[in-house]
Tab-separated table of C-alpha atoms and ligand atoms in Angstrom:
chain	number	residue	atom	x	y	z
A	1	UNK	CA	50.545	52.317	-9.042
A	2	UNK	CA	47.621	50.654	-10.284
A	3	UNK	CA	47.130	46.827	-9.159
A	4	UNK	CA	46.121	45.069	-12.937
A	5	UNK	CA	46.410	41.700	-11.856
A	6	UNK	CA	44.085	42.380	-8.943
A	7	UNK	CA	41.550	44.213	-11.252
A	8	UNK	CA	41.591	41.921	-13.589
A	9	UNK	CA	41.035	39.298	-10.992
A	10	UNK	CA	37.756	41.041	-9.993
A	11	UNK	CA	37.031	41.363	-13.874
A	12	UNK	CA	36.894	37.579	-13.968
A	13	UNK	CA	35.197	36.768	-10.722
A	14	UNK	CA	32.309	39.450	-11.518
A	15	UNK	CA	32.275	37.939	-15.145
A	16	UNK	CA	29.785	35.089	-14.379
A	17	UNK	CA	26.120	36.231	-14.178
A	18	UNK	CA	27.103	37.401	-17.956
A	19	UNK	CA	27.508	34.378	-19.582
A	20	UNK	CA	24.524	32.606	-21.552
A	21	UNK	CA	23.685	36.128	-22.678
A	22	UNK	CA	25.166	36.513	-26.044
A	23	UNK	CA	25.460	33.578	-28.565
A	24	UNK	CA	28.251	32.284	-30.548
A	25	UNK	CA	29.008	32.887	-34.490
A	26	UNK	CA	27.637	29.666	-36.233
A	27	UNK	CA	27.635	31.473	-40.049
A	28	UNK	CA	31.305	30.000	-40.050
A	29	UNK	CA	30.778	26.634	-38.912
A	30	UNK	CA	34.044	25.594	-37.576
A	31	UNK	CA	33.319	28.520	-35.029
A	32	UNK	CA	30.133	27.177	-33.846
A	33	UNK	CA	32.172	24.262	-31.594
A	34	UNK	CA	34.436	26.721	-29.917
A	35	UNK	CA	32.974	26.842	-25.438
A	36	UNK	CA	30.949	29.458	-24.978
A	37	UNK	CA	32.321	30.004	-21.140
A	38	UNK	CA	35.739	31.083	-22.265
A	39	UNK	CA	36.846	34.398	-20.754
A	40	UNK	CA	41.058	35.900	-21.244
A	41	UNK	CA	41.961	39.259	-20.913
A	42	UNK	CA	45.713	40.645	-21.038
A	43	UNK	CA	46.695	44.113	-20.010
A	44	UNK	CA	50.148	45.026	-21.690
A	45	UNK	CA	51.533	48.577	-20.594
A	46	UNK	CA	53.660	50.666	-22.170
A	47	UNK	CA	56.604	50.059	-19.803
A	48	UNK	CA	56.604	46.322	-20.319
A	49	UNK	CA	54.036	44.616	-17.229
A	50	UNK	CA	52.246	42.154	-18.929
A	51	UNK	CA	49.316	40.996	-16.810
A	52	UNK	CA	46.161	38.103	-17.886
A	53	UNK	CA	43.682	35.883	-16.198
A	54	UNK	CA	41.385	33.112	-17.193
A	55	UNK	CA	42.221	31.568	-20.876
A	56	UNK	CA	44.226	34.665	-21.670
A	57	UNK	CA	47.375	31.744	-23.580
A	58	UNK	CA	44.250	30.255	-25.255
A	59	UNK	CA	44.493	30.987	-29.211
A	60	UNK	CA	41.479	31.392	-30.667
A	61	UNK	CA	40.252	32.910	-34.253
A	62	UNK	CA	41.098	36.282	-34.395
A	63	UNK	CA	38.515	36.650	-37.338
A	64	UNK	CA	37.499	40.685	-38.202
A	65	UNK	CA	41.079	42.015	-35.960
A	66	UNK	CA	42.961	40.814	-38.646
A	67	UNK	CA	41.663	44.140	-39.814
A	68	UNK	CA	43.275	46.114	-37.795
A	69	UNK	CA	46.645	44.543	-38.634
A	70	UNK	CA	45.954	44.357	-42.680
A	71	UNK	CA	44.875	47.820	-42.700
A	72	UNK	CA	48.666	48.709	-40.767
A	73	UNK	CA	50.033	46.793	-43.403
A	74	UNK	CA	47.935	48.680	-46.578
A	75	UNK	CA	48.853	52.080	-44.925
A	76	UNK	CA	52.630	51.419	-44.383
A	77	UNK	CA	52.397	50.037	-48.045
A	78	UNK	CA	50.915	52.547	-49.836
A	79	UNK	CA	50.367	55.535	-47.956
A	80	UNK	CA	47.290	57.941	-48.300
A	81	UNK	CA	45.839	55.765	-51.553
A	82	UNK	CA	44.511	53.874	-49.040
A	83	UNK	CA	41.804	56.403	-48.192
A	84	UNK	CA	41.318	57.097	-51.742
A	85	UNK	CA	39.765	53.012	-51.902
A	86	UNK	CA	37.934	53.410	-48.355
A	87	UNK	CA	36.402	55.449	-46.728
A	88	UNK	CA	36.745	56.599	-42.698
A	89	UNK	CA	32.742	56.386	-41.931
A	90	UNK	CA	31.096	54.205	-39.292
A	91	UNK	CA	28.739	52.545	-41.870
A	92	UNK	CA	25.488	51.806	-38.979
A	93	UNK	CA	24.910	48.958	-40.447
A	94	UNK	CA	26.196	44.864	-39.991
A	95	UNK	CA	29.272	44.031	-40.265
A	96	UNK	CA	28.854	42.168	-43.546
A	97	UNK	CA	26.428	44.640	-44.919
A	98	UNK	CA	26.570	45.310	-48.361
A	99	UNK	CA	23.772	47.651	-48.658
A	100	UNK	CA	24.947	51.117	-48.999
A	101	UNK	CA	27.963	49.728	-51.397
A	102	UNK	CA	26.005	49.749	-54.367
A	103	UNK	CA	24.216	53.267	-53.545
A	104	UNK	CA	27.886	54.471	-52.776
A	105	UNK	CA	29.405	52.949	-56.034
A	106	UNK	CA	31.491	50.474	-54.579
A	107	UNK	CA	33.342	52.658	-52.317
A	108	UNK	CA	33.144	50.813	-49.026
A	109	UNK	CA	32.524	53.557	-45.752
A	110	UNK	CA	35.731	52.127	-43.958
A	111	UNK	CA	38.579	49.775	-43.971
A	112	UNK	CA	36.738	47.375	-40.445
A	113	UNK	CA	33.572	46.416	-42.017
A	114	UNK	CA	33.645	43.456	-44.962
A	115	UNK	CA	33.508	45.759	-47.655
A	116	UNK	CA	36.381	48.109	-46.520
A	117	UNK	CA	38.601	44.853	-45.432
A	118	UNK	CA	38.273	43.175	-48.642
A	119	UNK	CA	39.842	46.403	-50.340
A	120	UNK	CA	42.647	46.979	-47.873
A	121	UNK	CA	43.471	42.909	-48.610
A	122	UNK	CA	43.199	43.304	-53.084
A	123	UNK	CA	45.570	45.976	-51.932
A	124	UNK	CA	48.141	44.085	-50.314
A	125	UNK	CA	47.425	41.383	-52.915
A	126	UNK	CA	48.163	43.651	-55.873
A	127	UNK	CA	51.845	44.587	-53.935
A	128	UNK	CA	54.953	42.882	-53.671
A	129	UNK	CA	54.994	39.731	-51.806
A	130	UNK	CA	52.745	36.845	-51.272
A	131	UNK	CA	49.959	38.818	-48.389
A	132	UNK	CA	49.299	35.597	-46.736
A	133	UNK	CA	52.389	35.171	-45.449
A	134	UNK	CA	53.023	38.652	-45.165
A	135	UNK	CA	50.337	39.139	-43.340
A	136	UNK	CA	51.379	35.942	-40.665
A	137	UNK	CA	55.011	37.579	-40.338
A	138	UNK	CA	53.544	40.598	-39.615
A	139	UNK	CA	51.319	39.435	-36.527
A	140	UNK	CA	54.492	37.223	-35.545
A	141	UNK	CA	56.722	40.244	-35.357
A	142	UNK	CA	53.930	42.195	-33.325
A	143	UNK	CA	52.809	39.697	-30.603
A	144	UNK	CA	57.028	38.411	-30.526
A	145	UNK	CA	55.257	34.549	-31.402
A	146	UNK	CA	56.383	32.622	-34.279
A	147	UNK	CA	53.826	30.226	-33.836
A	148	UNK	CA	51.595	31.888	-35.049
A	149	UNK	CA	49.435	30.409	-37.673
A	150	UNK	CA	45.814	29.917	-39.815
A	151	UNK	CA	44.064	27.389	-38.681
A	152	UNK	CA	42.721	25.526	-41.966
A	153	UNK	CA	39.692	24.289	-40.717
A	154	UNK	CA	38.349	27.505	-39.995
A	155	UNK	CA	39.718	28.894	-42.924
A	156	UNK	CA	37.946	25.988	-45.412
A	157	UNK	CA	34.667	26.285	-43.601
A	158	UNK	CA	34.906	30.066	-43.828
A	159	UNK	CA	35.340	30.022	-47.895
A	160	UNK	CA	32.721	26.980	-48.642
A	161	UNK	CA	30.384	29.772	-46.366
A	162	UNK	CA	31.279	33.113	-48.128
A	163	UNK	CA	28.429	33.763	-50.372
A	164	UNK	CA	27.698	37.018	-49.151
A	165	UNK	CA	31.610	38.100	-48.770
A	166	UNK	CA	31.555	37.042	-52.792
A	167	UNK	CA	28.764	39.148	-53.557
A	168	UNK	CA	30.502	41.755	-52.048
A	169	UNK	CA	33.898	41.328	-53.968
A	170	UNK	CA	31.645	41.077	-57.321
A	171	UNK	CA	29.685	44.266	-56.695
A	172	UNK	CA	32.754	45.988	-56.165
A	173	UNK	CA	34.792	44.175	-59.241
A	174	UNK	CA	32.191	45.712	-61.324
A	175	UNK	CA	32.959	48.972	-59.887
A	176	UNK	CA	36.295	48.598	-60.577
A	177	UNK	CA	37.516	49.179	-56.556
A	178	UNK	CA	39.033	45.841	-56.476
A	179	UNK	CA	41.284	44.451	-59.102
A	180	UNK	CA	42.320	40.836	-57.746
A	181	UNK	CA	40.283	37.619	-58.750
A	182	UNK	CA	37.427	37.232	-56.213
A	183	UNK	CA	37.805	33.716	-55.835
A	184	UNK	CA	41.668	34.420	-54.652
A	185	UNK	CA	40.829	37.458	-52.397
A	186	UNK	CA	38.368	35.094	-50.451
A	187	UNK	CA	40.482	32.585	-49.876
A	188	UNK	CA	43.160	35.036	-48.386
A	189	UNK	CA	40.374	37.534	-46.859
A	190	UNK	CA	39.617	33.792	-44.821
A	191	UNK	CA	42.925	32.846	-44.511
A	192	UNK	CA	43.486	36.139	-42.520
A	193	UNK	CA	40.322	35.529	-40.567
A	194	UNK	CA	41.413	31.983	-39.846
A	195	UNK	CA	44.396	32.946	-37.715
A	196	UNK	CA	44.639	31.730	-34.244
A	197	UNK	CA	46.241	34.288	-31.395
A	198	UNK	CA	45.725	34.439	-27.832
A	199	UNK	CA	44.979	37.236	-25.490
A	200	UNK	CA	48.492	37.622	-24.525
A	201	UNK	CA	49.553	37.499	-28.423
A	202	UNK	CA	46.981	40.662	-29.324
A	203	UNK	CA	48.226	42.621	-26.358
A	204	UNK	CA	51.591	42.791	-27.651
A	205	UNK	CA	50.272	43.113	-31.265
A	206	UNK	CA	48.522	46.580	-30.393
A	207	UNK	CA	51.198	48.470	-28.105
A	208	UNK	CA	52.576	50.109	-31.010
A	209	UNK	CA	48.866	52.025	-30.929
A	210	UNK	CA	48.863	53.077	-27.377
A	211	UNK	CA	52.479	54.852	-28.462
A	212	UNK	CA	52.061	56.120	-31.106
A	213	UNK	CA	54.130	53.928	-32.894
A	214	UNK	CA	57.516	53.483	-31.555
A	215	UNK	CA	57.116	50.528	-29.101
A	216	UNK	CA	60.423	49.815	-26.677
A	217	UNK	CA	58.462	46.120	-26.000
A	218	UNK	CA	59.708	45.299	-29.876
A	219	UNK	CA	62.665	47.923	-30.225
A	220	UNK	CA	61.584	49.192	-32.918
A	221	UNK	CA	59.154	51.960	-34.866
A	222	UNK	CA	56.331	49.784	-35.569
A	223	UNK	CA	53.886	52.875	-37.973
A	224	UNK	CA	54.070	56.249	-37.928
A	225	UNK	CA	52.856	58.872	-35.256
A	226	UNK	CA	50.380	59.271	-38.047
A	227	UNK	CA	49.279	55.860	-38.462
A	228	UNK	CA	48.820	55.773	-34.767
A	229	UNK	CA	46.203	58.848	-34.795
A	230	UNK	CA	44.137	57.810	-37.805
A	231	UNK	CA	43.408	54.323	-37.111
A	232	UNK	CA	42.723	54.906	-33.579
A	233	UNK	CA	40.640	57.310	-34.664
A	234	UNK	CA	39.142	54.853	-37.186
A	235	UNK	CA	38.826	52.161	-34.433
A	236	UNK	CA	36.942	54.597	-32.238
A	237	UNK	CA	34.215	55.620	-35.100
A	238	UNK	CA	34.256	51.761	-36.549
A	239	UNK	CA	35.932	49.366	-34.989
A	240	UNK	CA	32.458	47.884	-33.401
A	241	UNK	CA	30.741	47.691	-36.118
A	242	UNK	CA	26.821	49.425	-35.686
A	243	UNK	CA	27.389	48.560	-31.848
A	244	UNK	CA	30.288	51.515	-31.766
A	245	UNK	CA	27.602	54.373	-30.098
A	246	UNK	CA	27.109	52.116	-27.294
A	247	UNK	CA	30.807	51.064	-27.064
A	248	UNK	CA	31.811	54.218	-26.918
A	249	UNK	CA	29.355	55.493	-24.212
A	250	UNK	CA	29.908	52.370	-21.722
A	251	UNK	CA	33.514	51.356	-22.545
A	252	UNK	CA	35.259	54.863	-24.242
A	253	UNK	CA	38.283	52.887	-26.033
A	254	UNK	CA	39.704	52.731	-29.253
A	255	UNK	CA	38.641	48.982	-30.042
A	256	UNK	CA	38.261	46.751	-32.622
A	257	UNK	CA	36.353	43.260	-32.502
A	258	UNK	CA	35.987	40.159	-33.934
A	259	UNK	CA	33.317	37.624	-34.325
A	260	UNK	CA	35.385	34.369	-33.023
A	261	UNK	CA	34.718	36.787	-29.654
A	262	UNK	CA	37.987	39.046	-29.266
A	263	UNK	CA	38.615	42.675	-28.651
A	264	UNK	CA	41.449	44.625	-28.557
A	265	UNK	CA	41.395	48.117	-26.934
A	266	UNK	CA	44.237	50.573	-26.805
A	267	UNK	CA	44.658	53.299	-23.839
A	268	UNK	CA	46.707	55.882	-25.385
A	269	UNK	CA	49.746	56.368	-23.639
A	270	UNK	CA	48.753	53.957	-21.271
A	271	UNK	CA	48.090	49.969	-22.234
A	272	UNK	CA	46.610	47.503	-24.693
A	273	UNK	CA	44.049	45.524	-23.856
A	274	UNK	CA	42.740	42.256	-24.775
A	275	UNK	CA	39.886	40.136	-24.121
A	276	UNK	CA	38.236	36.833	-25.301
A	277	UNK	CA	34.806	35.411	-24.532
A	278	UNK	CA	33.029	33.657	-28.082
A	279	UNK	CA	29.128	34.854	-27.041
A	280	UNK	CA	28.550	37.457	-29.162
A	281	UNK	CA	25.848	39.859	-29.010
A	282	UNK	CA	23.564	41.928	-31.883
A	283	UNK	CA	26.429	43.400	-33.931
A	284	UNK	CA	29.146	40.642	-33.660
A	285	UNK	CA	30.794	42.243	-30.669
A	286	UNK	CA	32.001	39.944	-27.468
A	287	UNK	CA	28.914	40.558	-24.957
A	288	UNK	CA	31.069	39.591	-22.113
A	289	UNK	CA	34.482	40.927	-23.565
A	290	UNK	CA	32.085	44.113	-23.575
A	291	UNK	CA	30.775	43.661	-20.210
A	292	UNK	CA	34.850	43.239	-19.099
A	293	UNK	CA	36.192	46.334	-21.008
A	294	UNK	CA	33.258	48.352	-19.364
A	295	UNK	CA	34.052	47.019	-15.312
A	296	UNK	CA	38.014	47.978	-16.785
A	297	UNK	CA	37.988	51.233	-17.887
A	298	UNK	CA	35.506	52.278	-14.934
A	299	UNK	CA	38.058	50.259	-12.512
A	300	UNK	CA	40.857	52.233	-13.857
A	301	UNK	CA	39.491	55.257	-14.722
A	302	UNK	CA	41.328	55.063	-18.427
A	303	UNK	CA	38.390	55.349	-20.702
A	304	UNK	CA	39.534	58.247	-23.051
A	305	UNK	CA	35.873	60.454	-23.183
B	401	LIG	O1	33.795	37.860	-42.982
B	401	LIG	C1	33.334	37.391	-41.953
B	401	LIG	O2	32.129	37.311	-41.802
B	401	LIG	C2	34.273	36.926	-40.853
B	401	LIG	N1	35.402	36.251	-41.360
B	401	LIG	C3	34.763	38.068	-40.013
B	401	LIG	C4	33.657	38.893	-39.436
B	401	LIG	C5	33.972	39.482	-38.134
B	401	LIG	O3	34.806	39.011	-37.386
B	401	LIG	C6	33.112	40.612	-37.730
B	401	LIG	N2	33.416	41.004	-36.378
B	401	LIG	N3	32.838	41.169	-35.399
């Protein structure tokens, strides 16, 4: 049996000498404050041992893996359209890149970079129900935490600095892939971004990945076998942005990241993983959350290549 708590007690200890490396997202303001020497990390298996170290109960702004969850939502809603609006590229370029949109006419390259994100949310937008809260419940049913909530700060800060997330949402308005108002899909585009979970909250959030689907944790069929296949696929081409070559060489996970420092990794069959540390590095990723996925999946011998 494999000894998590011990490994990731080494994680931590080794973590050290990696911090100062990276630097933290200022673009959003209210992230700029958060320490930059925070470090959590949750393992959650599939048969219920729940293991974390270091600030692993600290919520903190889940920012870009609100993706992850949104897209779950989009799919479950409406299916295949979904990859009729966005595509299932890695894009090589930022994050919030909006390049290749207009040479593409306005079809964004996948649903983890701004572009693809903002479609997946006009999506849930144009559906039944308001998608703010929708989206909340939803990340309160996966990580079992009804505290979970946006944390308006952020969330203000994020909209008053969107100017290139707006320019996005215009482009593609033009090009008729999103229908919603773009001053109302920022605002919930932010408010999704603006949600505050912990290491121990996004564990639970992505088991239903690492079994494909039907997670005993929450009782219940949580997407489809399907679902399962095609967005871990998607994380493992995307979900790191132009930094997913290298992720995928040291650290061999589906994984998706965040710029307020979290990543969540799934080993199918096996676990979800979570980490937090805010210091990013070139494309937006964790540098140590990287570092500590790497030491992990070499540890446990889990990455999936
Ligand atoms: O749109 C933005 O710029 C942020 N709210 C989210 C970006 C993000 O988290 C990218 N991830 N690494």
């Amino acid at each position: 049996m494999t000894d998590y708590q011990a490994i990731l007690d080494e994680i931590a200890e080794k973590m050290r000498p990696n911090f100062g490396k990276g630097s933290v997202a200022n673009y959003i303001p209210a992230l700029g404050s958060v320490s930059p020497d925070k470090f959590g990390m949750t393992v959650q298996t599939v048969d219920g041992g729940s293991f974390s170290v270091g600030d692993a109960a600290e919520p903190f702004s889940i920012q870009s893996l609100s993706k992850l969850f949104v897209l779950q939502i989009a799919m479950s809603d409406f299916g295949d359209e979904v990859w009729s609006r966005v595509g299932k590229e890695p894009s090589g370029d930022r994050f919030n890149s909006l390049m290749k949109l207009e040479l593409e006419n306005g079809v964004p390259r996948n649903p983890f970079i701004n572009v693809g994100a903002l479609v997946t949310v006009d999506m849930l937008m144009s559906g039944e129900g308001d998608a703010r809260q929708r989206i909340r419940d939803y990340l309160r049913t996966l990580a079992l935490n009804d505290s979970i909530d946006a944390n308006t700060v952020v969330m203000n800060s994020e909209i008053a600095h969107s100017d290139v997330n707006r320019a996005m949402a215009h482009l593609m308005r033009a090009h008729g892939s999103i229908e919603c108002d773009v001053e109302e899909l920022i605002a919930t585009y932010c408010y999704q971004c603006s949600l505050e979970m912990s290491c121990i909250d996004l564990s639970k959030a992505a088991l239903p990945l690492a079994v494909g689907g039907y997670s005993k944790l929450h009782g219940d069929t949580i997407l489809s076998a399907q679902a399962c296949k095609r967005i871990n696929a998607v994380m493992v081409t995307c979900g790191m942005y132009d930094g997913v070559g290298s992720f995928a060489y040291r650290v061999g996970l589906p994984a998706k990241s965040g710029v307020g420092g979290g990543i969540v990794a799934v080993v199918p069959g096996k676990l979800a993983v979570a980490v937090w540390s805010p210091e990013l590095d070139t494309s937006g990723n964790s540098y140590v959350g990287t570092v500590a996925l790497e030491l992990f999946t070499s540890m446990t011998k889990t990455g999936i290549f």
